[in-house]
């Protein structure tokens, strides 16, 4: 079975505002369960081409409390996907074939929060790495036939290398996210 088709677009300066608007909706929907909502992924790195899907990282007080909010998240347009390959995560998508948002939720203190933020922050601070990642993304999109699963796999080695640099060489768990 082929994966979902992806597209890459030049950086859109509207992406941060789209994140802010959606983060407000998520916080209002989840109340005290939502501690912090971070903008992650390529749409959070100024100048970087990306799939036009806003990636959000949600820090929660507890996964059980978040699980109890699944109906509220569905009313907001999100589809819960459970851990979706990463232990200790709750993953939600908004939009089916035309995705608009991915929401990755972890309990505050999770090493996955550190990993995601380290990757984002490294790319924001190092234009050479962001440019290299952009080249890898375009090659991966082309080489995968614009299929989501293969595209993500082809970026893994670069992401893991940058995560190690961004966290000072800490050993981190491999992600199958995105």
mmCIF file of C-alpha atoms in Angstrom:
data_model
loop_
_atom_site.group_PDB
_atom_site.id
_atom_site.type_symbol
_atom_site.label_atom_id
_atom_site.label_comp_id
_atom_site.label_asym_id
_atom_site.label_seq_id
_atom_site.Cartn_x
_atom_site.Cartn_y
_atom_site.Cartn_z
ATOM 1 C CA UNK A 1 0.000 0.000 0.000
ATOM 2 C CA UNK A 2 1.394 3.394 -1.003
ATOM 3 C CA UNK A 3 1.822 6.087 1.619
ATOM 4 C CA UNK A 4 0.097 9.423 1.648
ATOM 5 C CA UNK A 5 1.266 11.872 -1.051
ATOM 6 C CA UNK A 6 3.314 14.784 0.242
ATOM 7 C CA UNK A 7 4.197 18.180 -1.168
ATOM 8 C CA UNK A 8 6.965 20.551 -0.177
ATOM 9 C CA UNK A 9 6.424 24.287 -0.333
ATOM 10 C CA UNK A 10 8.683 27.290 0.161
ATOM 11 C CA UNK A 11 8.621 28.751 3.665
ATOM 12 C CA UNK A 12 5.362 30.600 4.329
ATOM 13 C CA UNK A 13 5.602 33.471 6.837
ATOM 14 C CA UNK A 14 1.963 32.739 7.772
ATOM 15 C CA UNK A 15 2.920 29.390 9.363
ATOM 16 C CA UNK A 16 3.783 30.847 12.804
ATOM 17 C CA UNK A 17 0.393 32.617 12.947
ATOM 18 C CA UNK A 18 -1.373 29.390 11.933
ATOM 19 C CA UNK A 19 0.477 27.673 14.782
ATOM 20 C CA UNK A 20 -0.482 30.407 17.285
ATOM 21 C CA UNK A 21 -4.167 30.228 16.323
ATOM 22 C CA UNK A 22 -4.286 26.448 16.605
ATOM 23 C CA UNK A 23 -2.279 26.379 19.841
ATOM 24 C CA UNK A 24 -4.868 28.731 21.367
ATOM 25 C CA UNK A 25 -7.682 26.397 20.302
ATOM 26 C CA UNK A 26 -5.894 23.358 21.739
ATOM 27 C CA UNK A 27 -5.184 25.118 25.053
ATOM 28 C CA UNK A 28 -8.789 26.297 25.311
ATOM 29 C CA UNK A 29 -10.055 22.790 24.537
ATOM 30 C CA UNK A 30 -7.758 20.959 26.954
ATOM 31 C CA UNK A 31 -7.603 23.454 29.804
ATOM 32 C CA UNK A 32 -5.205 22.489 32.593
ATOM 33 C CA UNK A 33 -4.204 19.250 30.820
ATOM 34 C CA UNK A 34 -2.220 21.353 28.309
ATOM 35 C CA UNK A 35 0.874 22.812 29.905
ATOM 36 C CA UNK A 36 2.867 24.183 26.936
ATOM 37 C CA UNK A 37 2.348 24.026 23.185
ATOM 38 C CA UNK A 38 5.507 24.312 21.049
ATOM 39 C CA UNK A 39 5.775 24.900 17.310
ATOM 40 C CA UNK A 40 8.097 22.191 15.932
ATOM 41 C CA UNK A 41 8.952 20.676 12.582
ATOM 42 C CA UNK A 42 10.048 22.436 9.429
ATOM 43 C CA UNK A 43 7.240 25.018 9.507
ATOM 44 C CA UNK A 44 8.819 26.341 12.732
ATOM 45 C CA UNK A 45 12.174 27.102 11.056
ATOM 46 C CA UNK A 46 12.155 30.448 9.212
ATOM 47 C CA UNK A 47 13.184 30.079 5.571
ATOM 48 C CA UNK A 48 12.921 26.279 5.462
ATOM 49 C CA UNK A 49 10.750 24.616 2.821
ATOM 50 C CA UNK A 50 8.237 22.232 4.357
ATOM 51 C CA UNK A 51 5.152 20.157 3.955
ATOM 52 C CA UNK A 52 2.371 22.697 4.612
ATOM 53 C CA UNK A 53 1.393 20.886 7.821
ATOM 54 C CA UNK A 54 1.879 22.601 11.177
ATOM 55 C CA UNK A 55 3.629 20.303 13.669
ATOM 56 C CA UNK A 56 2.858 21.000 17.303
ATOM 57 C CA UNK A 57 4.378 19.502 20.426
ATOM 58 C CA UNK A 58 2.067 19.489 23.419
ATOM 59 C CA UNK A 59 3.382 19.078 26.942
ATOM 60 C CA UNK A 60 0.660 17.581 29.134
ATOM 61 C CA UNK A 61 0.231 16.953 32.831
ATOM 62 C CA UNK A 62 -0.529 13.296 32.152
ATOM 63 C CA UNK A 63 -1.269 11.086 29.175
ATOM 64 C CA UNK A 64 -4.239 9.569 30.996
ATOM 65 C CA UNK A 65 -5.742 13.029 31.427
ATOM 66 C CA UNK A 66 -5.155 13.724 27.729
ATOM 67 C CA UNK A 67 -6.718 10.379 26.758
ATOM 68 C CA UNK A 68 -9.832 11.423 28.665
ATOM 69 C CA UNK A 69 -10.049 14.438 26.326
ATOM 70 C CA UNK A 70 -10.153 12.475 23.054
ATOM 71 C CA UNK A 71 -13.805 13.385 22.395
ATOM 72 C CA UNK A 72 -12.983 17.088 22.872
ATOM 73 C CA UNK A 73 -10.006 16.760 20.505
ATOM 74 C CA UNK A 74 -12.235 15.053 17.934
ATOM 75 C CA UNK A 75 -14.728 17.919 18.225
ATOM 76 C CA UNK A 76 -11.802 20.243 17.402
ATOM 77 C CA UNK A 77 -11.176 18.200 14.242
ATOM 78 C CA UNK A 78 -8.348 15.924 15.449
ATOM 79 C CA UNK A 79 -8.144 12.183 14.962
ATOM 80 C CA UNK A 80 -6.407 10.398 17.868
ATOM 81 C CA UNK A 81 -3.799 7.881 16.697
ATOM 82 C CA UNK A 82 -2.506 6.650 20.084
ATOM 83 C CA UNK A 83 1.250 6.232 20.474
ATOM 84 C CA UNK A 84 1.709 5.781 16.711
ATOM 85 C CA UNK A 85 5.106 4.119 17.018
ATOM 86 C CA UNK A 86 6.605 6.092 19.910
ATOM 87 C CA UNK A 87 6.074 4.848 23.450
ATOM 88 C CA UNK A 88 4.840 7.596 25.750
ATOM 89 C CA UNK A 89 3.407 9.727 22.954
ATOM 90 C CA UNK A 90 -0.120 10.584 21.916
ATOM 91 C CA UNK A 91 -0.380 11.545 18.264
ATOM 92 C CA UNK A 92 -3.257 13.394 16.614
ATOM 93 C CA UNK A 93 -3.814 14.448 13.023
ATOM 94 C CA UNK A 94 -6.090 17.194 11.774
ATOM 95 C CA UNK A 95 -7.371 16.709 8.259
ATOM 96 C CA UNK A 96 -7.271 13.314 6.602
ATOM 97 C CA UNK A 97 -5.839 13.348 3.095
ATOM 98 C CA UNK A 98 -5.357 17.132 3.285
ATOM 99 C CA UNK A 99 -3.580 17.388 6.632
ATOM 100 C CA UNK A 100 -3.304 20.758 8.295
ATOM 101 C CA UNK A 101 -1.800 19.854 11.693
ATOM 102 C CA UNK A 102 0.080 17.090 13.489
ATOM 103 C CA UNK A 103 -0.013 17.151 17.283
ATOM 104 C CA UNK A 104 2.602 15.163 19.218
ATOM 105 C CA UNK A 105 1.845 15.044 22.953
ATOM 106 C CA UNK A 106 4.196 13.937 25.732
ATOM 107 C CA UNK A 107 4.172 14.286 29.491
ATOM 108 C CA UNK A 108 6.262 17.195 30.714
ATOM 109 C CA UNK A 109 9.817 15.971 31.279
ATOM 110 C CA UNK A 110 9.829 13.439 28.428
ATOM 111 C CA UNK A 111 13.136 13.070 26.608
ATOM 112 C CA UNK A 112 11.151 13.295 23.373
ATOM 113 C CA UNK A 113 10.341 16.926 24.157
ATOM 114 C CA UNK A 114 14.052 17.639 24.501
ATOM 115 C CA UNK A 115 14.756 15.797 21.245
ATOM 116 C CA UNK A 116 12.165 17.672 19.190
ATOM 117 C CA UNK A 117 13.075 21.092 20.578
ATOM 118 C CA UNK A 118 16.808 20.441 20.154
ATOM 119 C CA UNK A 119 16.314 19.608 16.474
ATOM 120 C CA UNK A 120 14.185 22.706 15.860
ATOM 121 C CA UNK A 121 16.516 25.010 17.761
ATOM 122 C CA UNK A 122 19.631 23.656 16.056
ATOM 123 C CA UNK A 123 18.158 24.323 12.609
ATOM 124 C CA UNK A 124 17.074 27.813 13.680
ATOM 125 C CA UNK A 125 20.632 28.634 14.802
ATOM 126 C CA UNK A 126 22.578 26.929 11.967
ATOM 127 C CA UNK A 127 21.692 28.036 8.449
ATOM 128 C CA UNK A 128 24.141 25.528 6.951
ATOM 129 C CA UNK A 129 22.315 22.637 8.646
ATOM 130 C CA UNK A 130 18.905 24.027 7.652
ATOM 131 C CA UNK A 131 20.066 24.336 4.031
ATOM 132 C CA UNK A 132 21.455 20.783 4.082
ATOM 133 C CA UNK A 133 18.173 19.513 5.532
ATOM 134 C CA UNK A 134 16.217 21.308 2.837
ATOM 135 C CA UNK A 135 18.342 19.638 0.124
ATOM 136 C CA UNK A 136 17.806 16.250 1.790
ATOM 137 C CA UNK A 137 14.053 16.862 2.003
ATOM 138 C CA UNK A 138 13.725 17.709 -1.695
ATOM 139 C CA UNK A 139 15.841 14.694 -2.688
ATOM 140 C CA UNK A 140 13.833 12.429 -0.363
ATOM 141 C CA UNK A 141 10.544 13.719 -1.785
ATOM 142 C CA UNK A 142 11.737 13.097 -5.336
ATOM 143 C CA UNK A 143 13.320 9.708 -4.576
ATOM 144 C CA UNK A 144 10.257 8.505 -2.651
ATOM 145 C CA UNK A 145 7.873 9.428 -5.431
ATOM 146 C CA UNK A 146 6.376 11.915 -2.947
ATOM 147 C CA UNK A 147 5.190 9.081 -0.679
ATOM 148 C CA UNK A 148 5.032 10.041 2.998
ATOM 149 C CA UNK A 149 6.465 6.874 4.604
ATOM 150 C CA UNK A 150 9.515 6.577 2.372
ATOM 151 C CA UNK A 151 10.115 10.326 2.499
ATOM 152 C CA UNK A 152 10.262 10.261 6.307
ATOM 153 C CA UNK A 153 12.597 7.251 6.364
ATOM 154 C CA UNK A 154 15.054 8.970 4.028
ATOM 155 C CA UNK A 155 15.431 11.923 6.426
ATOM 156 C CA UNK A 156 16.099 9.812 9.541
ATOM 157 C CA UNK A 157 19.930 9.717 9.484
ATOM 158 C CA UNK A 158 20.175 13.501 9.160
ATOM 159 C CA UNK A 159 17.606 14.092 11.914
ATOM 160 C CA UNK A 160 19.372 11.725 14.304
ATOM 161 C CA UNK A 161 22.756 13.393 13.631
ATOM 162 C CA UNK A 162 21.351 16.872 14.309
ATOM 163 C CA UNK A 163 19.520 15.675 17.433
ATOM 164 C CA UNK A 164 22.845 14.419 18.824
ATOM 165 C CA UNK A 165 24.494 17.769 18.057
ATOM 166 C CA UNK A 166 21.571 19.761 19.430
ATOM 167 C CA UNK A 167 21.481 17.887 22.726
ATOM 168 C CA UNK A 168 25.225 17.865 23.257
ATOM 169 C CA UNK A 169 25.631 14.260 22.123
ATOM 170 C CA UNK A 170 23.061 12.702 24.452
ATOM 171 C CA UNK A 171 21.878 9.299 23.299
ATOM 172 C CA UNK A 172 18.279 9.617 22.236
ATOM 173 C CA UNK A 173 15.618 7.148 21.193
ATOM 174 C CA UNK A 174 14.980 6.881 17.460
ATOM 175 C CA UNK A 175 11.760 8.432 16.216
ATOM 176 C CA UNK A 176 9.473 7.290 13.449
ATOM 177 C CA UNK A 177 7.518 10.529 13.717
ATOM 178 C CA UNK A 178 6.045 12.595 10.887
#
